[in-house]
Structure formats: structure tokens, C-alpha cells
Short mmCIF file of C-alpha atoms in Angstrom, two decimals:
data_model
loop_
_atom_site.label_atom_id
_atom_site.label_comp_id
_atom_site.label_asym_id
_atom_site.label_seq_id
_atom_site.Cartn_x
_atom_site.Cartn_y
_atom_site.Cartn_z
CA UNK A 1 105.49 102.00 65.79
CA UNK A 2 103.68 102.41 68.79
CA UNK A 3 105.72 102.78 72.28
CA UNK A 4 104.27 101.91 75.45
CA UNK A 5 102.85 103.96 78.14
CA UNK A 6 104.87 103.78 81.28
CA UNK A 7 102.76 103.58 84.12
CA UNK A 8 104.10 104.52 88.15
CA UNK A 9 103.45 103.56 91.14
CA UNK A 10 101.98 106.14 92.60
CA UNK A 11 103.22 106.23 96.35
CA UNK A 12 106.94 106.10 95.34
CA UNK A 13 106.61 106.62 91.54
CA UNK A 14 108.53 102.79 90.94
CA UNK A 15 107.85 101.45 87.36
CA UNK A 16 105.14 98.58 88.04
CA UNK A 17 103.65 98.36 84.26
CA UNK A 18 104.29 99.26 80.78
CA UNK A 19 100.86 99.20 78.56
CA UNK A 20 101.06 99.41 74.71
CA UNK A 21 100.11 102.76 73.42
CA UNK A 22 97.84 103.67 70.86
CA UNK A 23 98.70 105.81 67.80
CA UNK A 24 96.40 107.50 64.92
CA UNK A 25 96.51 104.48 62.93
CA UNK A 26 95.07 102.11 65.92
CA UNK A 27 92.70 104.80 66.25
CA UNK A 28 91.10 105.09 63.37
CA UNK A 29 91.06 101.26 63.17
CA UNK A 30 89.64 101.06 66.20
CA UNK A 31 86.59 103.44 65.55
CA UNK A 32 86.11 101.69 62.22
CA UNK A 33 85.51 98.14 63.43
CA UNK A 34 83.23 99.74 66.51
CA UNK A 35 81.39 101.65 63.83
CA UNK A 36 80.99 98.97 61.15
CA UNK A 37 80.22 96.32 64.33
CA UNK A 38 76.99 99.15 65.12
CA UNK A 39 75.99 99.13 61.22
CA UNK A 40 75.12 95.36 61.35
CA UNK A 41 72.20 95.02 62.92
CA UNK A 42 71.75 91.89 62.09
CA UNK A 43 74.50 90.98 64.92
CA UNK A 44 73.75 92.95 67.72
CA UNK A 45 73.83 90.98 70.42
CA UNK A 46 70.24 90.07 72.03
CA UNK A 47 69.45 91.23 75.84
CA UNK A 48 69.95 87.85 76.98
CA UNK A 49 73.47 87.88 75.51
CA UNK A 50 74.19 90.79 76.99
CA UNK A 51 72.80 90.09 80.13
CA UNK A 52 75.04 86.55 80.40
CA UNK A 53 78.36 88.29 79.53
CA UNK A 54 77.88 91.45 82.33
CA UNK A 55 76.93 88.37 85.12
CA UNK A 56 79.79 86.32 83.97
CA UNK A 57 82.10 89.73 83.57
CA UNK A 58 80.47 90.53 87.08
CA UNK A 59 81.65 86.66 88.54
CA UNK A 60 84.95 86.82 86.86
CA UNK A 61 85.65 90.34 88.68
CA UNK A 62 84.76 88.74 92.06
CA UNK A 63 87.09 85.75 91.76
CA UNK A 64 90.30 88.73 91.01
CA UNK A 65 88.69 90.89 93.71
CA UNK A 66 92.49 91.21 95.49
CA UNK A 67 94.07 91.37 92.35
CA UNK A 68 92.27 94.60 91.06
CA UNK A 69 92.19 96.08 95.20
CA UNK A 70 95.89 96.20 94.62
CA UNK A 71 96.36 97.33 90.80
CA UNK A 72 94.47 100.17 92.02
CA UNK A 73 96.16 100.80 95.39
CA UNK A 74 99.67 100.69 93.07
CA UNK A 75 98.41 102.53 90.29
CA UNK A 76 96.24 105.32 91.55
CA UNK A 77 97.11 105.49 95.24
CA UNK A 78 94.18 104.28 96.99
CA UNK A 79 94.53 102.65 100.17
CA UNK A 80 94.11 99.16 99.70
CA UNK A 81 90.42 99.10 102.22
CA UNK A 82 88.95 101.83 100.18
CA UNK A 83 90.43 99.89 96.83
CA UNK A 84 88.29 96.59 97.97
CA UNK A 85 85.62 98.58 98.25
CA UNK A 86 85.74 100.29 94.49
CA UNK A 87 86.65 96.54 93.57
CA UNK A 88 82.83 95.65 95.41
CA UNK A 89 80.91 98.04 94.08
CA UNK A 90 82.26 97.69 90.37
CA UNK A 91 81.10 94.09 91.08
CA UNK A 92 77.80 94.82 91.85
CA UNK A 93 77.66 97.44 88.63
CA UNK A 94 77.81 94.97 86.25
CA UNK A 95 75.23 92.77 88.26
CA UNK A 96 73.29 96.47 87.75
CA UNK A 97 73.64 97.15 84.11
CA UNK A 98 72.35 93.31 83.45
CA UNK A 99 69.08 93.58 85.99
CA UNK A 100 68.89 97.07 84.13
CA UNK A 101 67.50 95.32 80.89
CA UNK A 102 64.49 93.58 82.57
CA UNK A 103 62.55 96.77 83.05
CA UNK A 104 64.46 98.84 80.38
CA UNK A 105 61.75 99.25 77.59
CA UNK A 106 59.43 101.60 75.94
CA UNK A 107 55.67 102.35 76.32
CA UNK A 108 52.72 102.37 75.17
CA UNK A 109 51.60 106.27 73.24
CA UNK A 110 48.13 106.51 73.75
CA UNK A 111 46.30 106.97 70.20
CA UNK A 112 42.76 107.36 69.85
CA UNK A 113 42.08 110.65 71.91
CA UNK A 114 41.14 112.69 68.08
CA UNK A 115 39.65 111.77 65.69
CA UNK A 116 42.42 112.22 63.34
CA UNK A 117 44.32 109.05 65.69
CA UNK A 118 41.69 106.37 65.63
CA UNK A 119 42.76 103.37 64.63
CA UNK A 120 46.14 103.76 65.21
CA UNK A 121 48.61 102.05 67.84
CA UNK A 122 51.68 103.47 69.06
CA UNK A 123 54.59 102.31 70.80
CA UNK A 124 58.52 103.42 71.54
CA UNK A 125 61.12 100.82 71.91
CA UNK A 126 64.99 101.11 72.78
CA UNK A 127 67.72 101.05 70.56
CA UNK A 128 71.25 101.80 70.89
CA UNK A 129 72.66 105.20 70.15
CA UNK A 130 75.81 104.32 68.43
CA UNK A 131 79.40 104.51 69.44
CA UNK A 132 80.18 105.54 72.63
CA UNK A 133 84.04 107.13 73.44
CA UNK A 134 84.50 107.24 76.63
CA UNK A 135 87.30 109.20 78.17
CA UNK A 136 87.34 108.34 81.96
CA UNK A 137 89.73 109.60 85.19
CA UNK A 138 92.18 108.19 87.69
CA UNK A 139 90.41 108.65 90.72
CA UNK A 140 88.26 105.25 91.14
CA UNK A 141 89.75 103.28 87.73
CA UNK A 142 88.05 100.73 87.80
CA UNK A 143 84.81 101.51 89.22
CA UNK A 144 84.52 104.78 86.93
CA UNK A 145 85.22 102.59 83.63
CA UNK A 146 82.55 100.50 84.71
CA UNK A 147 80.15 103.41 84.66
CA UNK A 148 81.05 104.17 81.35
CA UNK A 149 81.28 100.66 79.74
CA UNK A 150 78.76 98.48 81.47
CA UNK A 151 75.76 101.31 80.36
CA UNK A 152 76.85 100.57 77.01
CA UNK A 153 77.22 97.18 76.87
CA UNK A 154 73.29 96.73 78.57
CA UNK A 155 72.22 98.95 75.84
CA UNK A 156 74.02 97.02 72.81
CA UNK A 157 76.45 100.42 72.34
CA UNK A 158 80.02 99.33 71.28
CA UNK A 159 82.37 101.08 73.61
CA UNK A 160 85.64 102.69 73.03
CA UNK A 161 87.28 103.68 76.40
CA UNK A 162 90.34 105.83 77.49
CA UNK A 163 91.68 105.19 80.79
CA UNK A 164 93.84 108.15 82.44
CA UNK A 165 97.22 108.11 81.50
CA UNK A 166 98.29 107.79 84.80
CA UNK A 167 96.27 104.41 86.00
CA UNK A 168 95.28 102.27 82.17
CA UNK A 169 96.06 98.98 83.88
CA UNK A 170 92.68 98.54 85.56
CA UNK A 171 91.30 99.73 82.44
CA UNK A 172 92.78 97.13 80.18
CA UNK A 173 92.14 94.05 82.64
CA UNK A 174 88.27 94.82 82.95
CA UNK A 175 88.39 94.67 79.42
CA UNK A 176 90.05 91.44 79.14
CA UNK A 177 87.69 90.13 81.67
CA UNK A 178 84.93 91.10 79.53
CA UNK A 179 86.22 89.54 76.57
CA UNK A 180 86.88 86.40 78.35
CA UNK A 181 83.23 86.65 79.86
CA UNK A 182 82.07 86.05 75.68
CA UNK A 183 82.04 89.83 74.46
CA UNK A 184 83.69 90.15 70.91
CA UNK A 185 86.65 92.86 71.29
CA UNK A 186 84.34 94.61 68.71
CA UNK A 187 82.08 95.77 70.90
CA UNK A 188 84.40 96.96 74.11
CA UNK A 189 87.72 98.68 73.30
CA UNK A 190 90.79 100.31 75.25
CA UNK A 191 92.20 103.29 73.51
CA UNK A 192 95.56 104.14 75.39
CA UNK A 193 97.03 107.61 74.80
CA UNK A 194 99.04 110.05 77.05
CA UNK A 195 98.48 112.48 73.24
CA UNK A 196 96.03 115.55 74.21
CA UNK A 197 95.74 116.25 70.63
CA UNK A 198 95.14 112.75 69.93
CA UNK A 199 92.45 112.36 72.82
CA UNK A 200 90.35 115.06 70.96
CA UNK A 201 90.36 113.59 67.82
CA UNK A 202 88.83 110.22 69.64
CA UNK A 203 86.56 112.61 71.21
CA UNK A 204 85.22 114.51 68.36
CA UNK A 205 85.48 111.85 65.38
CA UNK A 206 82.20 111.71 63.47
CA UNK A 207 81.74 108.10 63.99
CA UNK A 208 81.58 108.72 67.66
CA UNK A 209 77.51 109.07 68.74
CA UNK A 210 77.77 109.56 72.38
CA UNK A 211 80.67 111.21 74.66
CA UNK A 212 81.27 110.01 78.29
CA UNK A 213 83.53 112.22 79.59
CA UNK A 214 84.73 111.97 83.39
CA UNK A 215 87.37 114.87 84.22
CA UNK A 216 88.37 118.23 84.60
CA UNK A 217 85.97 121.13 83.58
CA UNK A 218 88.31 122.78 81.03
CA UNK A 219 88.77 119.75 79.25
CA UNK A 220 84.88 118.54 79.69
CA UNK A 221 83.58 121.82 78.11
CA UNK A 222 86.14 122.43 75.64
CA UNK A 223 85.89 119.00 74.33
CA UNK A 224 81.87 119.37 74.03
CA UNK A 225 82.38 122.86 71.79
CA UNK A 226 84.74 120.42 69.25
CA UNK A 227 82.12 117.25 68.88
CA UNK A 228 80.99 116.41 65.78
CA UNK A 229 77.26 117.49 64.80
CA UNK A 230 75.04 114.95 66.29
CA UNK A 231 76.99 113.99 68.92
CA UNK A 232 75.65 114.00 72.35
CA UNK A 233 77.40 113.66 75.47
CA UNK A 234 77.69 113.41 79.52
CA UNK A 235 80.20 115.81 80.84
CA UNK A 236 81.50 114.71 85.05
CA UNK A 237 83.55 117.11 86.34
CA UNK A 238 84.01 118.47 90.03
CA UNK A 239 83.15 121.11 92.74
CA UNK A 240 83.98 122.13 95.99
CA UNK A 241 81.50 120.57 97.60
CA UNK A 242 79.86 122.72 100.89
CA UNK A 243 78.72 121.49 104.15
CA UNK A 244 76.80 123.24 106.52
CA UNK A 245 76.79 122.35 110.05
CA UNK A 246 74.03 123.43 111.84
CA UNK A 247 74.74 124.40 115.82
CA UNK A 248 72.39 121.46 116.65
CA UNK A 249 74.37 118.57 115.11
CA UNK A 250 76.17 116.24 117.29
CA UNK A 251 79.62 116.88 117.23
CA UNK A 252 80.56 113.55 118.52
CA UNK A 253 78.14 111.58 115.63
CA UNK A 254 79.26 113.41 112.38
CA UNK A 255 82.88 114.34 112.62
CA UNK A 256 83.53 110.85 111.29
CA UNK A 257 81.63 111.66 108.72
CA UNK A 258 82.38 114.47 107.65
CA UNK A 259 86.29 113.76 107.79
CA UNK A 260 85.25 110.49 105.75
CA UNK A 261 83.62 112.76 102.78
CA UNK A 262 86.77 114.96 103.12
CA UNK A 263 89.78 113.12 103.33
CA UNK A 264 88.62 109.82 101.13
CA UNK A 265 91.27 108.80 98.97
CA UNK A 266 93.24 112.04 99.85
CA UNK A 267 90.38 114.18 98.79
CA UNK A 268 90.74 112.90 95.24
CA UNK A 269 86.84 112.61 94.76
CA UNK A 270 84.74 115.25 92.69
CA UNK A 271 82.32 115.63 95.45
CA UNK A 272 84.92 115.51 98.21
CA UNK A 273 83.71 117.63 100.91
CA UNK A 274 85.98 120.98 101.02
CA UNK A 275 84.32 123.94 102.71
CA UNK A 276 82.61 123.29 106.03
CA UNK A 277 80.30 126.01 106.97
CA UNK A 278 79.91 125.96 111.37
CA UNK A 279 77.87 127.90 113.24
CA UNK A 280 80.15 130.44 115.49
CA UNK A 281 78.24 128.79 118.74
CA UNK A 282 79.93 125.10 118.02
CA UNK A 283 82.99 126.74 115.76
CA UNK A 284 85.77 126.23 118.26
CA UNK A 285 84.15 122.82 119.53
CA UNK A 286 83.78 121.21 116.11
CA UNK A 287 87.42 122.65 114.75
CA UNK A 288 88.76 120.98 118.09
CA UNK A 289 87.35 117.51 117.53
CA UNK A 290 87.57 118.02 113.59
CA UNK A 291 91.08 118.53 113.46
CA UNK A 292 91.74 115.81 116.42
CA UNK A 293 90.26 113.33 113.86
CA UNK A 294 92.59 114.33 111.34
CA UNK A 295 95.70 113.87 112.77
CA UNK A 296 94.68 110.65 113.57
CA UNK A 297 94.33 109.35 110.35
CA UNK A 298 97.31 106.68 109.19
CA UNK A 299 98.61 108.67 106.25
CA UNK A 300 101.42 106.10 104.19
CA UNK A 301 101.83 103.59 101.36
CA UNK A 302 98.54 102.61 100.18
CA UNK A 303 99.12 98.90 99.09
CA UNK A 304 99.41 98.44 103.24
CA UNK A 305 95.43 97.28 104.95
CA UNK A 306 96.38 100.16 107.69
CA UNK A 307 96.42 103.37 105.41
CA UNK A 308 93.74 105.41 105.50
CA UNK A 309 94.80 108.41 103.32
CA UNK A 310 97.52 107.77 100.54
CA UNK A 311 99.78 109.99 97.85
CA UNK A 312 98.28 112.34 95.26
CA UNK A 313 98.76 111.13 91.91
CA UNK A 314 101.49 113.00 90.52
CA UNK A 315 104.09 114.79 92.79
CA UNK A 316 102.62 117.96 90.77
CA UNK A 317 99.72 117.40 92.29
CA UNK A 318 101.47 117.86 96.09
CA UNK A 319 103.04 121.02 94.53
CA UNK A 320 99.91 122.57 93.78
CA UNK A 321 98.05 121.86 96.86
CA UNK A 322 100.48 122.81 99.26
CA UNK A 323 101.05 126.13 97.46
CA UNK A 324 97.51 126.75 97.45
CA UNK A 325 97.35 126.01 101.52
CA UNK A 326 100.92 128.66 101.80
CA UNK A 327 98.30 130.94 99.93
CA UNK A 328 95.47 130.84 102.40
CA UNK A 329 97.92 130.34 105.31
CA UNK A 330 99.90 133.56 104.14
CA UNK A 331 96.52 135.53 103.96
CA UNK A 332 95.13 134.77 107.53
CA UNK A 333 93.77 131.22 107.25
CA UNK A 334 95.21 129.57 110.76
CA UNK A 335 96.14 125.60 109.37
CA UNK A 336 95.54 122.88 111.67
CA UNK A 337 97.74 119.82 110.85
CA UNK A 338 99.57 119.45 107.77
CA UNK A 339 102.90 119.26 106.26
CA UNK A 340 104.58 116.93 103.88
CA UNK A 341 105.43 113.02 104.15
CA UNK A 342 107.02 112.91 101.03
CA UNK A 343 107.16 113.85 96.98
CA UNK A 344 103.56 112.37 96.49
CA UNK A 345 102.25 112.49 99.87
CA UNK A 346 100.83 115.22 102.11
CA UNK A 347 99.84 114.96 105.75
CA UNK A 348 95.80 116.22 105.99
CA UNK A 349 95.17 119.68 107.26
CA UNK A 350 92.59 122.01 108.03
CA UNK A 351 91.85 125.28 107.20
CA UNK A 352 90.15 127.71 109.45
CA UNK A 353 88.65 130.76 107.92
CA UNK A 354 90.59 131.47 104.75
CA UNK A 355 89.85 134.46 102.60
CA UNK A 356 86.81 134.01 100.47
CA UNK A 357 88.93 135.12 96.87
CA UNK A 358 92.08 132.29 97.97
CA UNK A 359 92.47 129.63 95.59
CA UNK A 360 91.48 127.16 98.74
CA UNK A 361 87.75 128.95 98.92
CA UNK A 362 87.26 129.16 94.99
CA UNK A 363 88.54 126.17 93.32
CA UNK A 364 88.09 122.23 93.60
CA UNK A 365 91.44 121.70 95.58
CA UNK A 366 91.32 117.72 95.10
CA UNK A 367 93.92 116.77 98.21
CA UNK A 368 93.93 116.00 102.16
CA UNK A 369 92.26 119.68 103.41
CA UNK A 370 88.80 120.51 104.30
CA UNK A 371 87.92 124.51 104.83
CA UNK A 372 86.59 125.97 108.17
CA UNK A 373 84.50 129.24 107.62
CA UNK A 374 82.19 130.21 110.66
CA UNK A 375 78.81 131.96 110.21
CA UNK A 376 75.81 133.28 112.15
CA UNK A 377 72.69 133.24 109.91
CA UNK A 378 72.05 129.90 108.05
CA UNK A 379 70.95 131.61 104.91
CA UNK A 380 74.16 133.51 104.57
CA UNK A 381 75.83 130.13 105.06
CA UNK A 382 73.51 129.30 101.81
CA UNK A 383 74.40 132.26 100.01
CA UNK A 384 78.43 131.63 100.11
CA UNK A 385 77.70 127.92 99.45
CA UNK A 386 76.00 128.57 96.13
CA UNK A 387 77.94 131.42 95.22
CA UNK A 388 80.56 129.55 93.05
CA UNK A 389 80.10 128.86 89.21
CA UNK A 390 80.04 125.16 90.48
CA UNK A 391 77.84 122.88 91.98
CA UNK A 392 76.98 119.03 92.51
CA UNK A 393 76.53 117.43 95.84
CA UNK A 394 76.12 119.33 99.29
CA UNK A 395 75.45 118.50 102.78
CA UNK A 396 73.53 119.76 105.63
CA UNK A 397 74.29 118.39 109.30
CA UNK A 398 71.33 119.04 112.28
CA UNK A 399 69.40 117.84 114.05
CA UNK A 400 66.65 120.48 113.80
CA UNK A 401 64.42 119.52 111.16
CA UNK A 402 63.45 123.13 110.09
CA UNK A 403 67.14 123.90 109.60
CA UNK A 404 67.90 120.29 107.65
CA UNK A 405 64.25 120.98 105.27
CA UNK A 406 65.39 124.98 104.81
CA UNK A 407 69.10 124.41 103.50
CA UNK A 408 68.04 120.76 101.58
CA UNK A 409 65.47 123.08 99.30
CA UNK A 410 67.77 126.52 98.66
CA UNK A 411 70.88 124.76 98.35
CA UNK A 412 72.82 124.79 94.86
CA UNK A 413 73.37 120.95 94.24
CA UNK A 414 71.83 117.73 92.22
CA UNK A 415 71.91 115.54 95.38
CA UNK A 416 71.77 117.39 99.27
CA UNK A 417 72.26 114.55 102.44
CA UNK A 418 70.92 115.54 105.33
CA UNK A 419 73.15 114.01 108.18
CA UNK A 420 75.92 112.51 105.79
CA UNK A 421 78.76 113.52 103.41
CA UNK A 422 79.30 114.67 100.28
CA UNK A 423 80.80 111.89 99.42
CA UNK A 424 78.10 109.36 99.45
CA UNK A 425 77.35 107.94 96.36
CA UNK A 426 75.36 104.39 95.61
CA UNK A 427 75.82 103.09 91.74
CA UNK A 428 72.22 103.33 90.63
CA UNK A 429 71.61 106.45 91.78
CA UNK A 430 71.35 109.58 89.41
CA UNK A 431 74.51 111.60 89.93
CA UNK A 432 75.09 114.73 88.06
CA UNK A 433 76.91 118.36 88.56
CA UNK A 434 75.08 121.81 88.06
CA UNK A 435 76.31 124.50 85.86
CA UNK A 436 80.02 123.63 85.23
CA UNK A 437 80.09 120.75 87.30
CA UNK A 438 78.86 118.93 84.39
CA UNK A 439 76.29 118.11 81.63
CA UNK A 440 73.64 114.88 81.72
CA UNK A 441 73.08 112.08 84.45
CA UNK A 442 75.37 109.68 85.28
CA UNK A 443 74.46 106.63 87.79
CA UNK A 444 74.23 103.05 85.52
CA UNK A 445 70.26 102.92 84.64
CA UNK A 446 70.40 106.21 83.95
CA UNK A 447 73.50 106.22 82.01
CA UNK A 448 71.92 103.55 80.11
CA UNK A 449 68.97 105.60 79.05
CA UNK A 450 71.28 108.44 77.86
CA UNK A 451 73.06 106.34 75.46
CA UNK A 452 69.73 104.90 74.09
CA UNK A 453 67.35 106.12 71.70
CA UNK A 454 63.49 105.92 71.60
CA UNK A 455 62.11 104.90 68.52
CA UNK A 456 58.29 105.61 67.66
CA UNK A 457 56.33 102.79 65.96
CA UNK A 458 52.81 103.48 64.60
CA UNK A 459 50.42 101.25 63.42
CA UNK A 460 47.63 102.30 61.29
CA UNK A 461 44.99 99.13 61.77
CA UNK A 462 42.50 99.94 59.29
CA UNK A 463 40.48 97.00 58.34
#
């Protein structure tokens, strides 16, 4: 029989939920009515359908705005401001997917242009790919989901997703709200499993047409080796996102920025801004005001409107990132700030000038720390930016437009901002890693057109 997932608070780890848990059996049932709900065509929903229930979904979302803010500020750590806001925008997503379908089409081929193509007229249309498992991460757990499931639902894809073990609750009450906005459980599914091995076998069943995968590299890339033939797939993972800062940028305008894109829910974002390249005339200036800002921030229980940065997600997750900052510290970095509030929760630091081989300099380091690392010449700054096997978004602060044009065009990323963060994202924009940072385009519309085929129609009008 199947047990239930505990889930944690993740601030002070107190039991808040306990979510039924899926085994094989609901597994395989599960991918079974999604795929037999795909091979009658005769029922797929219509566009208008579709379009009603994502509105509806959208307006049922916005009337348990606080209710979600706080499941995720209790589940996944969040402070509760930041939470509203992931609450907002997941609103707005479905509203996105739905005005997605009036200009999501195919077009015209032109025939005609040899003589073996007269009198013939050609067209593509959209269909649906097939099943789509999704396997999503803790970080935003609602608004993520909704990246994976609204795309599918626009397109007339049933869905199958799997929250992170750690946060399923927002997971399973978008779902509901779906259901009770007119879409038949058929076509939108929660799959609930803490079971790696059970995971991949979701992931790589041949009834699955399309993987959305939103977490770690290993994971990402190993799962993509194991899919079925004729499975396709969008791999997110994460970076460690650069920022150059140009000796012409205003220190007084873009600290805030900056210690926005790095300290954001803890530094818990895949394109969390982590190593800050500065120009040695400004370096002592900018660390002074940067790490000023920091120990301002109101670090504490996330549920409370005050927090600004909140617990990691697993005490582990504490353990790992302060032994990675003892690392850097022990090999010459000099840390600014710091220390630890509690099992879950560290205070935010900065690190100035650790070695280029620590752990800090090399790997995504997902917590409360951004990196300091002077330099002289901006296209050395370039060079050390793009030297890892990772990239996905990077930043360039100045106000010298040479300098802002020069690093936007040789810099290693999918998306450079000129003058922001890392961090910025907006829902319909494409949003995709380089090299191991991941595989395909996420962003809704052009999610949407990843999980949908074109099919070819040709007329032959001979009278």
C-alpha cells in the first residue's frame, strides 16, 4: 500500500503536510490513462476548451493568492514577499499559455516555385506531441510546475508532473485547481515519489513523448542517456552565473541589484548571480557598499512579510555550503559577513578573491554568497567568465556603452542584461542554459512549441 510522503517545514523542519505517495502500480496506471486519453482523438479538447479552463485555472489561483504565498513560504522557504510574487506571476502564466493559442498555428509552404509543385497547396498545422512527464524542482513550486503544465495543457498534451520531494503540496493544489477549473484528471496528473529508481522509470517509460526536466545537471543528463527512442526532451539545470562590473557603473544604482540577483530566495535560483567580476579601480569601493548591503538584509522565518532571505531547503544543504565557504576561506578568500542562524539557515556572506580551482569558483553553490574576484582587462574578465563547462544567464554593469556592447557579444550565456541581474527572468521569454546548463527552450510560448508537432498537409488540386 502506498505510504505518504512527509513533507517539512522548511525553516524549522515541523511536520506541516503528509501527501499520498505514489508506487509502481499508480504509475503505470497513471501513464496508461494519460496515454490512452492522447490515443482518442476524437476527445481532445478544442482550443477554446482549453483556453476557458487555463483563464478559469488562472482566476481560481488569484482568489487563493495568500493561500499558495504561504504553502510556499512553509514548504520551500521562500520569504513570504518573494512567495506573492511567484504566486503573481504563475497567475499571469496561465493567462499566457491561453493568449498563446490565438497566434499559435502553422503556415502556409509555398508550392508552385517548379514545375514538379504546380498545382499543389501546402500547409503545417499543430498537433500535440504526446505525453509529457514532467519532473520539476523546489525552488519556485508553484511557478516552475506551471511552466511545465500550462505549455501542455495550451497544446492539448496530457501532463504527468513530479513535484520535488521536498515541496509536492503546491504541486498537488494547482492541480486540483485545474481540475476544478473543468480539466478531466486525465489530462493533468501528480506523480508523488521520494523513489530515484522509480523517478527514472516515469522518466524513461515508452509511453512518455516529451521530458520536462527542471534540476540538477547529473540527474538532467543522465536521465536524457536512459529515454526511450523517440523521446524528446527540455533539460533546466544551473550555473554560476558571472557578472562583470565595469569601473564606470554606479556603485550607488546597482548594488541593489546585484545583491537582489544574488541573495534571492537564499541564492536558491539557477541563474543566481555568484561570481562578480570588479574592476581593481572600484574593487575596494564596490566590496565596501556590497557587503554593507548584505548585512543588512533581514535573514529569519520566511512565513514573516519582513524576511528577505530564508533557510536552505534541507539542513544538508547549510552543511554543504558552509563547508564550501571554510574551503575558500581556508585557501585565502577574505569572507565578509556570514555565519550560521540555525540548522537550515545561513547568514549571507561574501567572498573576496577565492582561488579559481575552490569549489566556491567552480560549482553552482545555490545559498546566501556571491564571489568577489578583481581584474584589470575586461576581456580577461570574459575569459574566466566563460571558462566553466556551464553557462546560462550573465550580466554586464556600465555605463560605457563600448564596454556594455563588447562583453554582451563575447560573453558565454543564452540571455546577457546590461545594467541588471542575473536573475531577471519574465515568463514569456525564451530561457535556456548552454552546454550543461541545459538542453531546449523553456519560457511558456516557447515551451509550447517544443511539445508540439508540425504536421505537413499537401493538396494536389488537379482539375
Amino acid at each position: 500500500m502506498p505510504l505518504n510522503l512527509k513533507v517539512y517545514q522548511a525553516f524549522d523542519r515541523e511536520l506541516i503536510a503528509e501527501v499520498p505517495a505514489d508506487d509502481a502500480a499508480a504509475l503505470d496506471h497513471k501513464l496508461s490513462v494519460a496515454a490512452k486519453a492522447f490515443a482518442d482523438r476524437d476527445a481532445w479538447l478544442p482550443a477554446h476548451q482549453r483556453m476557458a479552463i487555463l483563464r478559469k485555472a488562472s482566476e481560481l489561483l488569484e482568489e487563493n493568492r495568500d493561500r499558495f504565498a504561504m504553502m510556499i513560504a512553509r514548504e520551500g522557504g521562500k520569504p513570504l514577499t518573494d512567495a506573492v510574487i511567484e504566486v503573481t506571476r504563475a497567475i499571469d502564466g496561465l493567462v499566457n499559455a491561453a493568449d498563446e493559442l490565438r497566434n499559435f498555428g502553422g503556415k502556409e509552404i509555398p508550392m508552385g516555385l517548379t514545375a514538379a509543385s504546380t498545382n499543389r497547396w501546402a500547409f503545417t498545422t499543430k498537433e500535440p506531441m504526446g505525453v509529457v512527464a514532467a519532473i520539476s524542482a523546489f525552488n519556485h513550486p508553484l511557478n516552475l510546475v506551471i511552466h511545465q503544465i500550462a505549455p501542455a495543457i495550451a497544446v492539448g498534451c496530457p501532463v504527468i508532473i513530479k513535484p520535488a520531494a521536498t515541496t509536492p503540496v503546491s504541486c498537488v493544489e494547482i492541480a486540483k485547481l485545474l481540475w476544478q477549473a473543468g480539466l478531466d484528471e486525465r489530462w493533468c496528473q501528480t506523480f508523488v515519489t521520494e523513489d530515484n529508481a522509480l523517478a527514472e522509470a516515469f522518466a524513461t517509460d515508452h509511453r512518455v513523448a516529451f521530458l520536462s526536466f527542471i534540476g540538477s545537471a547529473k540527474v538532467g543528463w543522465y536521465l536524457k542517456s536512459k529515454l526511450s527512442p523517440g523521446t524528446r526532451c527540455a533539460l533546466e539545470h544551473g550555473g554560476a552565473a558571472p557578472v562583470i562590473v565595469d569601473r564606470s557603473a554606479n556603485l550607488d544604482v546597482i548594488v541593489g541589484a546585484i545583491v537582489k540577483g544574488g541573495y534571492y530566495h537564499a541564492g536558491q535560483v539557477c541563474v543566481s548571480a555568484q561570481r562578480l567580476f570588479v574592476h581593481e579601480d572600484i574593487l575596494t569601493a564596490f566590496t565596501d557598499t556590497l557587503a554593507a548591503k548584505v548585512g543588512t538584509l533581514r535573514v529569519g522565518d520566511p512565513t514573516l512579510k519582513e524576511t528577505e532571505v530564508g533557510p536552505l531547503i534541507l539542513p544538508r544543504e547549510t552543511e554543504r555550503v558552509a563547508s564550501w565557504i571554510k574551503e575558500a576561506v581556508d585557501a585565502g578568500a577574505r569572507q565578509l559577513g556570514g555565519g550560521r542562524m540555525s540548522e537550515t539557515t545561513l547568514l549571507p556572506s561574501v567572498l573576496l578573491d577565492p582561488p579559481e580551482d575552490a569549489r566556491v569558483s567552480r560549482l553552482e553553490v545555490f545559498g546566501p554568497l556571491t564571489c568577489v574576484y578583481r581584474y584589470s582587462e575586461l576581456d580577461e574578465a570574459i575569459r574566466i567568465a566563460n571558462a566553466l563547462p556551464y553557462a546560462f544567464q550573465a550580466s554586464i554593469f556600465s555605463s560605457d556603452m563600448a564596454v556594455a556592447l563588447r562583453a554582451a557579444k563575447r560573453l558565454d550565456a543564452s540571455a546577457v542584461l546590461v545594467n541588471d541581474h542575473t536573475a531577471f527572468r519574465t515568463d514569456w521569454m525564451p530561457f535556456a542554459g548552454r552546454r550543461q546548463s541545459g538542453y531546449g527552450v523553456g519560457g511558456i510560448p516557447w515551451t509550447m512549441e517544443e511539445m508540439a508537432d508540425d504536421k505537413m498537409i499537401v493538396f494536389n488540386h488537379v482539375s
